[in-house]
């Protein structure tokens, strides 16, 4: 079911720009599909969304000795700059063994390391973040979403209270959007809260 609660407005002013990241690089990832659906909802509300794949930013597992010897990898520096340049983050968070995926956690660990001209947590602090997640089971990545919320909140990010956990992904999601009207309503509410927070941040900077 396509989301019909919002209509595209060509005259809508830019509400902000968001970097969209999926915590899975698997082909056919349900979370990648959810990320696309949520990105479209944000675009409808006037947000510019740039989607990246962590596959394009190969990083070694974080190791303090490696950092001391070789410094922060170029891919991590590029990611830090991207995060810093965007008003907010949209993160699709899969659940592996009840928690955040290794590729997503590793990206966060590297991107929290200080680099020249940018303090360690600076890209994340006061950054609005909307977390969504889905799984093929009945809990919809709820535990991983909670863990990611705790991590990002500790880092100073402004995590949107209305995250979105989508259970039973094969029946809940399709290229057309959400199959369930209640999910569609919840997704619209979550994205609208993100837009509101982006607006507050932009007003504070004005």
Coordinates of N, CA and C in Angstrom, one line a residue:
X1 N 0.8 -1.2 0.0 CA 0.0 0.0 0.0 C 0.9 1.2 0.0
X2 N 0.8 2.0 -1.0 CA 1.5 3.3 -1.0 C 1.0 4.2 0.0
X3 N 1.9 5.0 0.6 CA 1.5 6.0 1.6 C 0.8 7.1 0.9
X4 N -0.5 7.3 1.3 CA -1.3 8.3 0.6 C -1.6 9.5 1.5
X5 N -1.0 9.5 2.7 CA -1.3 10.6 3.7 C -0.6 11.9 3.4
X6 N 0.4 11.8 2.5 CA 1.2 13.0 2.2 C 1.3 13.2 0.7
X7 N 1.2 14.4 0.2 CA 1.3 14.6 -1.2 C 2.6 15.5 -1.5
X8 N 3.2 15.2 -2.6 CA 4.4 15.9 -3.0 C 4.0 17.4 -3.2
X9 N 4.8 18.3 -2.7 CA 4.6 19.7 -2.8 C 5.9 20.3 -3.5
X10 N 5.7 20.7 -4.7 CA 6.9 21.3 -5.4 C 7.3 22.6 -4.9
X11 N 6.3 23.3 -4.2 CA 6.7 24.6 -3.6 C 7.1 24.6 -2.2
X12 N 7.3 23.4 -1.6 CA 7.7 23.2 -0.2 C 9.2 23.6 -0.1
X13 N 9.5 24.5 0.9 CA 10.9 24.9 1.1 C 11.7 23.7 1.6
X14 N 13.0 23.7 1.3 CA 13.8 22.6 1.8 C 13.8 22.5 3.3
X15 N 13.4 21.3 3.8 CA 13.3 21.2 5.3 C 14.6 20.7 5.9
X16 N 15.6 20.4 5.1 CA 16.8 20.0 5.7 C 17.4 18.9 4.8
X17 N 18.6 18.4 5.1 CA 19.2 17.3 4.3 C 19.6 16.2 5.3
X18 N 19.4 15.0 4.9 CA 19.5 13.8 5.7 C 20.4 12.8 5.0
X19 N 21.3 12.2 5.8 CA 22.1 11.1 5.3 C 21.5 9.8 5.7
X20 N 21.1 8.9 4.7 CA 20.5 7.7 5.0 C 21.5 6.5 4.9
X21 N 21.5 5.7 6.0 CA 22.5 4.6 6.1 C 21.7 3.4 6.5
X22 N 22.0 2.3 5.8 CA 21.5 1.0 6.2 C 22.6 0.1 6.9
X23 N 22.2 -0.5 8.0 CA 23.2 -1.3 8.7 C 23.4 -2.7 8.1
X24 N 22.9 -2.9 6.9 CA 23.1 -4.2 6.2 C 23.5 -3.9 4.8
X25 N 24.5 -4.6 4.2 CA 24.8 -4.5 2.8 C 24.4 -5.7 2.0
X26 N 23.6 -6.5 2.6 CA 23.2 -7.8 1.9 C 22.2 -7.4 0.8
X27 N 22.5 -8.1 -0.4 CA 21.5 -7.9 -1.5 C 20.2 -8.4 -1.1
X28 N 19.2 -7.6 -1.4 CA 17.8 -8.0 -1.1 C 17.5 -7.7 0.4
X29 N 18.2 -6.9 1.1 CA 18.0 -6.6 2.5 C 16.6 -5.9 2.7
X30 N 15.9 -6.4 3.6 CA 14.6 -5.8 4.0 C 14.8 -4.5 4.6
X31 N 15.9 -4.3 5.3 CA 16.1 -3.0 5.9 C 16.5 -2.0 4.9
X32 N 17.2 -2.4 3.8 CA 17.5 -1.4 2.7 C 16.2 -1.0 2.1
X33 N 15.2 -1.9 1.9 CA 13.9 -1.6 1.4 C 13.2 -0.6 2.3
X34 N 13.2 -0.9 3.6 CA 12.6 0.0 4.6 C 13.2 1.4 4.5
X35 N 14.5 1.5 4.3 CA 15.3 2.7 4.2 C 14.8 3.5 3.0
X36 N 14.6 2.9 1.9 CA 14.1 3.5 0.7 C 12.7 4.1 0.9
X37 N 11.8 3.3 1.6 CA 10.4 3.8 1.8 C 10.4 5.0 2.7
X38 N 11.2 4.9 3.8 CA 11.3 6.1 4.7 C 11.9 7.3 4.1
X39 N 12.9 7.1 3.2 CA 13.6 8.2 2.5 C 12.5 8.9 1.6
X40 N 11.7 8.1 1.0 CA 10.6 8.7 0.2 C 9.7 9.5 1.0
X41 N 9.3 9.1 2.2 CA 8.4 9.8 3.1 C 9.1 11.2 3.5
X42 N 10.4 11.1 3.7 CA 11.0 12.4 4.1 C 11.1 13.3 2.9
X43 N 11.4 12.8 1.7 CA 11.5 13.6 0.5 C 10.1 14.3 0.3
X44 N 9.0 13.6 0.5 CA 7.7 14.2 0.3 C 7.5 15.4 1.2
X45 N 8.1 15.3 2.3 CA 8.0 16.4 3.3 C 9.1 17.5 3.1
X46 N 9.8 17.5 2.0 CA 10.7 18.6 1.7 C 12.1 18.3 2.1
X47 N 12.5 17.1 2.5 CA 13.8 16.8 3.0 C 14.6 16.2 1.8
X48 N 15.9 16.7 1.7 CA 16.8 16.2 0.7 C 17.5 15.0 1.4
X49 N 17.4 13.8 0.7 CA 18.0 12.6 1.3 C 19.1 12.0 0.4
X50 N 20.3 11.8 1.0 CA 21.4 11.2 0.3 C 21.6 9.8 0.9
X51 N 21.5 8.8 0.1 CA 21.7 7.4 0.6 C 23.0 6.9 0.3
X52 N 23.7 6.3 1.2 CA 25.0 5.7 1.0 C 24.9 4.2 1.4
X53 N 25.9 3.4 0.8 CA 26.0 2.0 1.2 C 27.3 1.9 2.0
X54 N 27.3 1.2 3.1 CA 28.5 1.0 3.9 C 29.5 0.1 3.1
X55 N 29.0 -0.6 2.1 CA 29.9 -1.5 1.3 C 30.9 -0.6 0.5
X56 N 30.5 0.6 0.3 CA 31.4 1.6 -0.4 C 32.5 2.2 0.5
X57 N 32.4 1.9 1.8 CA 33.3 2.5 2.8 C 33.9 1.4 3.6
X58 N 34.8 0.6 3.0 CA 35.4 -0.5 3.6 C 36.3 -0.1 4.8
X59 N 36.0 -0.6 6.0 CA 36.8 -0.3 7.2 C 37.2 -1.5 7.9
X60 N 38.5 -1.5 8.4 CA 38.9 -2.6 9.3 C 38.1 -2.5 10.6
X61 N 38.0 -3.6 11.3 CA 37.4 -3.6 12.6 C 38.2 -2.6 13.5
X62 N 37.5 -1.8 14.3 CA 38.2 -0.8 15.1 C 39.2 -1.5 16.0
X63 N 40.4 -0.9 16.0 CA 41.5 -1.4 16.8 C 42.4 -0.2 17.2
X64 N 42.5 0.1 18.5 CA 43.2 1.2 19.0 C 44.7 1.2 18.6
X65 N 45.3 0.0 18.5 CA 46.7 -0.1 18.1 C 46.8 0.3 16.6
X66 N 45.8 -0.2 15.8 CA 45.8 0.2 14.4 C 45.7 1.7 14.2
X67 N 44.8 2.3 15.0 CA 44.6 3.7 14.9 C 45.9 4.5 15.2
X68 N 46.5 4.0 16.3 CA 47.8 4.7 16.7 C 48.9 4.6 15.7
X69 N 48.9 3.4 15.0 CA 50.0 3.2 14.0 C 49.7 3.8 12.6
X70 N 48.4 3.8 12.2 CA 48.1 4.2 10.9 C 47.1 5.4 10.8
X71 N 46.6 5.8 11.9 CA 45.6 6.8 11.9 C 44.2 6.4 11.6
X72 N 43.3 7.3 11.5 CA 41.9 7.0 11.1 C 41.8 6.7 9.6
X73 N 41.2 5.6 9.2 CA 41.2 5.3 7.7 C 40.5 6.4 6.9
X74 N 40.9 6.5 5.7 CA 40.3 7.6 4.8 C 38.8 7.4 4.7
X75 N 38.3 6.1 4.6 CA 36.9 5.9 4.5 C 36.1 6.5 5.7
X76 N 36.7 6.3 6.9 CA 36.1 6.8 8.1 C 36.1 8.4 8.1
X77 N 37.1 9.0 7.6 CA 37.2 10.4 7.6 C 36.1 10.9 6.6
X78 N 36.0 10.2 5.5 CA 35.0 10.6 4.5 C 33.6 10.5 5.1
X79 N 33.3 9.4 5.8 CA 32.0 9.2 6.5 C 31.8 10.3 7.5
X80 N 32.8 10.6 8.3 CA 32.6 11.6 9.3 C 32.3 13.0 8.7
X81 N 32.9 13.3 7.6 CA 32.6 14.5 6.9 C 31.2 14.5 6.4
X82 N 30.7 13.4 5.8 CA 29.4 13.3 5.3 C 28.4 13.5 6.5
X83 N 28.6 12.8 7.6 CA 27.7 13.0 8.7 C 27.7 14.4 9.2
X84 N 28.8 15.0 9.3 CA 28.9 16.4 9.7 C 28.2 17.4 8.8
X85 N 28.2 17.1 7.5 CA 27.7 18.0 6.5 C 26.1 17.9 6.4
X86 N 25.5 16.9 7.0 CA 24.1 16.7 6.9 C 23.4 17.1 8.2
X87 N 22.2 17.6 8.0 CA 21.4 18.1 9.2 C 21.0 16.9 10.1
X88 N 20.8 15.8 9.5 CA 20.3 14.6 10.3 C 20.6 13.3 9.7
X89 N 20.3 12.2 10.4 CA 20.6 10.9 9.9 C 19.3 10.1 10.0
X90 N 19.2 9.2 9.0 CA 18.2 8.2 8.9 C 18.9 6.9 8.9
X91 N 18.7 6.0 9.9 CA 19.4 4.8 10.0 C 18.5 3.6 10.0
X92 N 18.6 2.7 9.1 CA 17.9 1.4 9.1 C 18.8 0.4 9.9
X93 N 18.2 -0.1 11.0 CA 19.0 -0.9 11.9 C 18.5 -2.4 11.9
X94 N 19.2 -3.3 11.2 CA 18.9 -4.7 11.3 C 19.3 -5.2 12.7
X95 N 18.8 -6.4 13.0 CA 19.1 -7.0 14.3 C 19.9 -8.4 14.1
X96 N 21.1 -8.4 14.6 CA 21.9 -9.7 14.5 C 22.0 -10.2 16.0
X97 N 21.5 -11.3 16.3 CA 21.7 -11.9 17.6 C 21.2 -10.9 18.7
X98 N 20.2 -10.2 18.4 CA 19.6 -9.3 19.4 C 20.2 -8.0 19.6
X99 N 21.1 -7.6 18.6 CA 21.8 -6.3 18.8 C 22.1 -5.7 17.4
X100 N 22.9 -4.7 17.4 CA 23.3 -3.9 16.2 C 24.2 -4.7 15.4
X101 N 24.1 -4.6 14.1 CA 25.0 -5.3 13.2 C 26.5 -4.9 13.3
X102 N 27.4 -5.8 13.1 CA 28.8 -5.4 13.3 C 29.3 -4.3 12.3
X103 N 28.8 -4.3 11.1 CA 29.2 -3.3 10.1 C 28.7 -1.9 10.6
X104 N 27.5 -1.8 11.1 CA 27.0 -0.5 11.6 C 27.8 0.0 12.8
X105 N 28.0 -0.9 13.8 CA 28.7 -0.6 15.0 C 30.1 -0.2 14.7
X106 N 30.7 -0.9 13.8 CA 32.1 -0.6 13.5 C 32.2 0.8 12.8
X107 N 31.2 1.1 12.0 CA 31.2 2.5 11.3 C 31.1 3.5 12.4
X108 N 30.2 3.3 13.4 CA 30.0 4.3 14.4 C 31.3 4.5 15.2
X109 N 32.0 3.3 15.6 CA 33.2 3.4 16.4 C 34.3 4.2 15.7
X110 N 34.5 3.9 14.4 CA 35.5 4.6 13.6 C 35.1 6.1 13.5
X111 N 33.9 6.4 13.2 CA 33.4 7.8 13.0 C 33.4 8.6 14.3
X112 N 33.6 8.0 15.4 CA 33.6 8.7 16.7 C 35.0 9.0 17.1
X113 N 36.0 8.7 16.2 CA 37.4 9.0 16.5 C 37.7 10.4 16.0
X114 N 38.5 11.2 16.8 CA 38.8 12.5 16.4 C 39.7 12.5 15.2
X115 N 39.5 13.5 14.3 CA 40.3 13.8 13.1 C 40.7 15.2 13.1
X116 N 41.6 15.6 12.2 CA 42.0 17.0 12.2 C 40.9 18.0 12.0
X117 N 40.7 18.9 12.9 CA 39.7 19.9 12.7 C 38.3 19.5 13.2
X118 N 38.1 18.2 13.6 CA 36.8 17.8 14.0 C 36.9 16.8 15.2
X119 N 36.4 17.2 16.3 CA 36.5 16.4 17.5 C 35.7 15.1 17.4
X120 N 36.1 14.1 18.2 CA 35.6 12.8 18.1 C 34.1 12.6 17.9
X121 N 33.3 13.2 18.8 CA 31.9 13.0 18.8 C 31.2 14.2 18.0
X122 N 31.9 15.1 17.6 CA 31.3 16.3 17.0 C 30.3 16.1 15.9
X123 N 30.6 15.1 15.0 CA 29.6 14.9 13.9 C 28.2 14.4 14.4
X124 N 28.2 13.8 15.6 CA 27.0 13.2 16.1 C 26.2 14.1 17.1
X125 N 26.9 15.0 17.7 CA 26.3 15.8 18.8 C 25.2 16.7 18.3
X126 N 24.1 16.7 19.0 CA 22.9 17.4 18.6 C 22.4 17.1 17.2
X127 N 22.8 16.0 16.7 CA 22.3 15.6 15.3 C 21.0 14.8 15.4
X128 N 19.9 15.3 14.8 CA 18.7 14.5 14.8 C 18.9 13.2 14.1
X129 N 18.4 12.1 14.7 CA 18.6 10.8 14.1 C 17.2 10.0 14.2
X130 N 16.8 9.5 13.1 CA 15.6 8.7 13.1 C 16.0 7.3 12.8
X131 N 15.7 6.4 13.8 CA 16.1 5.0 13.7 C 14.9 4.1 13.3
X132 N 15.0 3.3 12.2 CA 14.0 2.4 11.8 C 14.6 1.0 11.7
X133 N 13.8 0.0 11.7 CA 14.4 -1.4 11.6 C 13.3 -2.4 11.3
X134 N 13.6 -3.4 10.7 CA 12.7 -4.5 10.4 C 13.4 -5.9 10.5
X135 N 12.6 -6.9 10.7 CA 13.1 -8.3 10.7 C 12.0 -9.2 10.2
X136 N 12.3 -10.4 9.9 CA 11.3 -11.4 9.4 C 10.5 -11.9 10.6
X137 N 10.9 -11.6 11.8 CA 10.2 -12.1 13.0 C 9.2 -11.1 13.5
X138 N 8.6 -11.5 14.7 CA 7.6 -10.7 15.3 C 8.0 -9.4 16.0
X139 N 9.3 -9.2 16.2 CA 9.7 -8.1 17.0 C 10.3 -6.9 16.2
X140 N 10.5 -7.1 14.9 CA 10.9 -6.0 14.1 C 12.2 -5.3 14.4
X141 N 13.2 -6.0 14.9 CA 14.5 -5.4 15.2 C 14.4 -4.5 16.4
X142 N 13.4 -4.7 17.3 CA 13.2 -3.8 18.4 C 14.4 -3.7 19.3
X143 N 15.0 -4.9 19.6 CA 16.1 -4.9 20.6 C 17.3 -4.1 20.0
X144 N 17.6 -4.4 18.7 CA 18.7 -3.6 18.1 C 18.5 -2.1 18.1
X145 N 17.2 -1.8 17.8 CA 16.9 -0.3 17.7 C 17.1 0.3 19.1
X146 N 16.8 -0.4 20.2 CA 17.0 0.1 21.5 C 18.5 0.2 21.8
X147 N 19.3 -0.8 21.4 CA 20.7 -0.7 21.6 C 21.3 0.5 20.8
X148 N 20.9 0.7 19.6 CA 21.4 1.8 18.8 C 21.0 3.1 19.4
X149 N 19.8 3.2 19.9 CA 19.3 4.4 20.5 C 20.2 4.8 21.7
X150 N 20.6 3.8 22.5 CA 21.4 4.0 23.7 C 22.8 4.5 23.3
X151 N 23.4 3.9 22.2 CA 24.7 4.2 21.7 C 24.7 5.7 21.3
X152 N 23.8 6.0 20.4 CA 23.8 7.3 19.8 C 23.4 8.4 20.8
X153 N 22.5 8.1 21.7 CA 22.2 9.1 22.8 C 23.4 9.4 23.7
X154 N 24.2 8.3 24.0 CA 25.4 8.5 24.8 C 26.4 9.4 24.0
X155 N 26.4 9.4 22.7 CA 27.3 10.2 21.9 C 26.8 11.6 21.7
X156 N 25.6 11.9 22.2 CA 25.1 13.2 22.1 C 24.1 13.5 21.0
X157 N 23.7 12.5 20.3 CA 22.8 12.7 19.2 C 21.4 12.9 19.7
X158 N 20.5 13.5 19.0 CA 19.1 13.8 19.3 C 18.3 12.7 18.6
X159 N 18.1 11.6 19.3 CA 17.4 10.5 18.7 C 15.9 10.7 18.8
X160 N 15.2 10.7 17.6 CA 13.8 10.9 17.6 C 13.0 9.9 18.4
X161 N 12.2 10.3 19.3 CA 11.5 9.3 20.2 C 10.6 8.3 19.4
X162 N 10.0 8.7 18.3 CA 9.2 7.8 17.5 C 10.0 7.0 16.5
X163 N 10.7 6.0 17.0 CA 11.4 5.1 16.0 C 10.4 4.2 15.4
X164 N 10.8 3.4 14.4 CA 9.8 2.5 13.7 C 10.4 1.1 13.7
X165 N 9.7 0.2 14.3 CA 10.1 -1.2 14.3 C 9.0 -2.0 13.4
X166 N 9.4 -2.6 12.4 CA 8.5 -3.2 11.4 C 8.7 -4.7 11.5
X167 N 7.7 -5.5 12.1 CA 7.8 -6.9 12.2 C 7.4 -7.6 10.9
X168 N 7.7 -8.9 10.8 CA 7.2 -9.7 9.7 C 7.5 -9.0 8.3
X169 N 8.7 -8.7 8.0 CA 9.1 -7.9 6.9 C 8.5 -8.4 5.5
X170 N 8.6 -9.7 5.3 CA 8.1 -10.2 4.0 C 6.6 -9.9 3.7
X171 N 5.8 -9.8 4.7 CA 4.4 -9.5 4.5 C 4.1 -8.0 4.7
X172 N 5.0 -7.3 5.4 CA 4.8 -5.9 5.8 C 5.3 -4.9 4.7
X173 N 6.3 -5.3 4.0 CA 7.0 -4.4 3.1 C 7.0 -4.9 1.6
X174 N 6.9 -3.9 0.7 CA 7.1 -4.2 -0.7 C 7.6 -3.0 -1.4
X175 N 7.9 -3.1 -2.6 CA 8.4 -1.9 -3.4 C 7.3 -0.8 -3.4
X176 N 6.1 -1.2 -3.2 CA 5.0 -0.2 -3.2 C 4.9 0.5 -1.8
X177 N 5.5 0.0 -0.8 CA 5.5 0.6 0.5 C 5.0 -0.3 1.6
X178 N 4.2 0.1 2.5 CA 3.7 -0.7 3.6 C 2.4 -1.4 3.2
X179 N 2.3 -2.6 3.6 CA 1.0 -3.3 3.3 C -0.1 -3.1 4.3
X180 N 0.3 -2.5 5.5 CA -0.6 -2.3 6.6 C -0.8 -0.8 6.8
X181 N -2.1 -0.4 6.9 CA -2.3 1.1 7.1 C -1.8 1.6 8.4
X182 N -1.9 0.8 9.5 CA -1.3 1.2 10.8 C 0.2 1.5 10.7
X183 N 0.9 0.6 10.0 CA 2.3 0.8 9.8 C 2.6 2.1 9.0
X184 N 1.8 2.3 8.0 CA 1.9 3.5 7.2 C 1.7 4.8 8.0
X185 N 0.7 4.7 8.9 CA 0.4 5.9 9.8 C 1.6 6.1 10.7
X186 N 2.1 5.0 11.3 CA 3.2 5.1 12.2 C 4.5 5.7 11.5
X187 N 4.7 5.2 10.3 CA 5.9 5.7 9.6 C 5.7 7.2 9.2
X188 N 4.5 7.6 8.9 CA 4.3 9.0 8.6 C 4.5 9.9 9.9
X189 N 4.1 9.4 11.0 CA 4.3 10.1 12.2 C 5.7 10.2 12.6
X190 N 6.5 9.1 12.4 CA 7.9 9.1 12.7 C 8.7 10.1 11.8
X191 N 8.4 10.1 10.5 CA 9.0 10.9 9.6 C 8.7 12.4 9.9
X192 N 7.4 12.7 10.2 CA 7.0 14.0 10.5 C 7.7 14.6 11.7
X193 N 7.9 13.7 12.7 CA 8.7 14.2 13.9 C 10.1 14.5 13.6
X194 N 10.7 13.7 12.6 CA 12.1 14.0 12.2 C 12.1 15.4 11.5
X195 N 11.1 15.6 10.6 CA 11.1 16.9 9.9 C 10.9 18.1 10.9
X196 N 10.1 17.9 11.9 CA 9.9 18.9 12.9 C 11.3 19.2 13.7
X197 N 12.0 18.2 14.0 CA 13.3 18.4 14.7 C 14.3 19.0 13.8
X198 N 14.3 18.6 12.5 CA 15.2 19.3 11.6 C 14.9 20.8 11.5
X199 N 13.6 21.1 11.5 CA 13.2 22.5 11.4 C 13.7 23.3 12.6
X200 N 13.6 22.7 13.8 CA 14.1 23.3 15.0 C 15.6 23.6 15.0
X201 N 16.3 22.6 14.5 CA 17.8 22.7 14.4 C 18.1 23.9 13.4
X202 N 17.5 23.9 12.3 CA 17.8 24.9 11.3 C 17.4 26.3 11.8
X203 N 16.3 26.4 12.6 CA 15.9 27.7 13.1 C 16.9 28.2 14.2
X204 N 17.4 27.2 14.9 CA 18.4 27.6 16.0 C 19.7 28.1 15.3
X205 N 20.0 27.6 14.1 CA 21.2 28.0 13.4 C 21.1 29.4 12.7
X206 N 19.8 29.7 12.5 CA 19.6 30.9 11.7 C 20.0 32.2 12.4

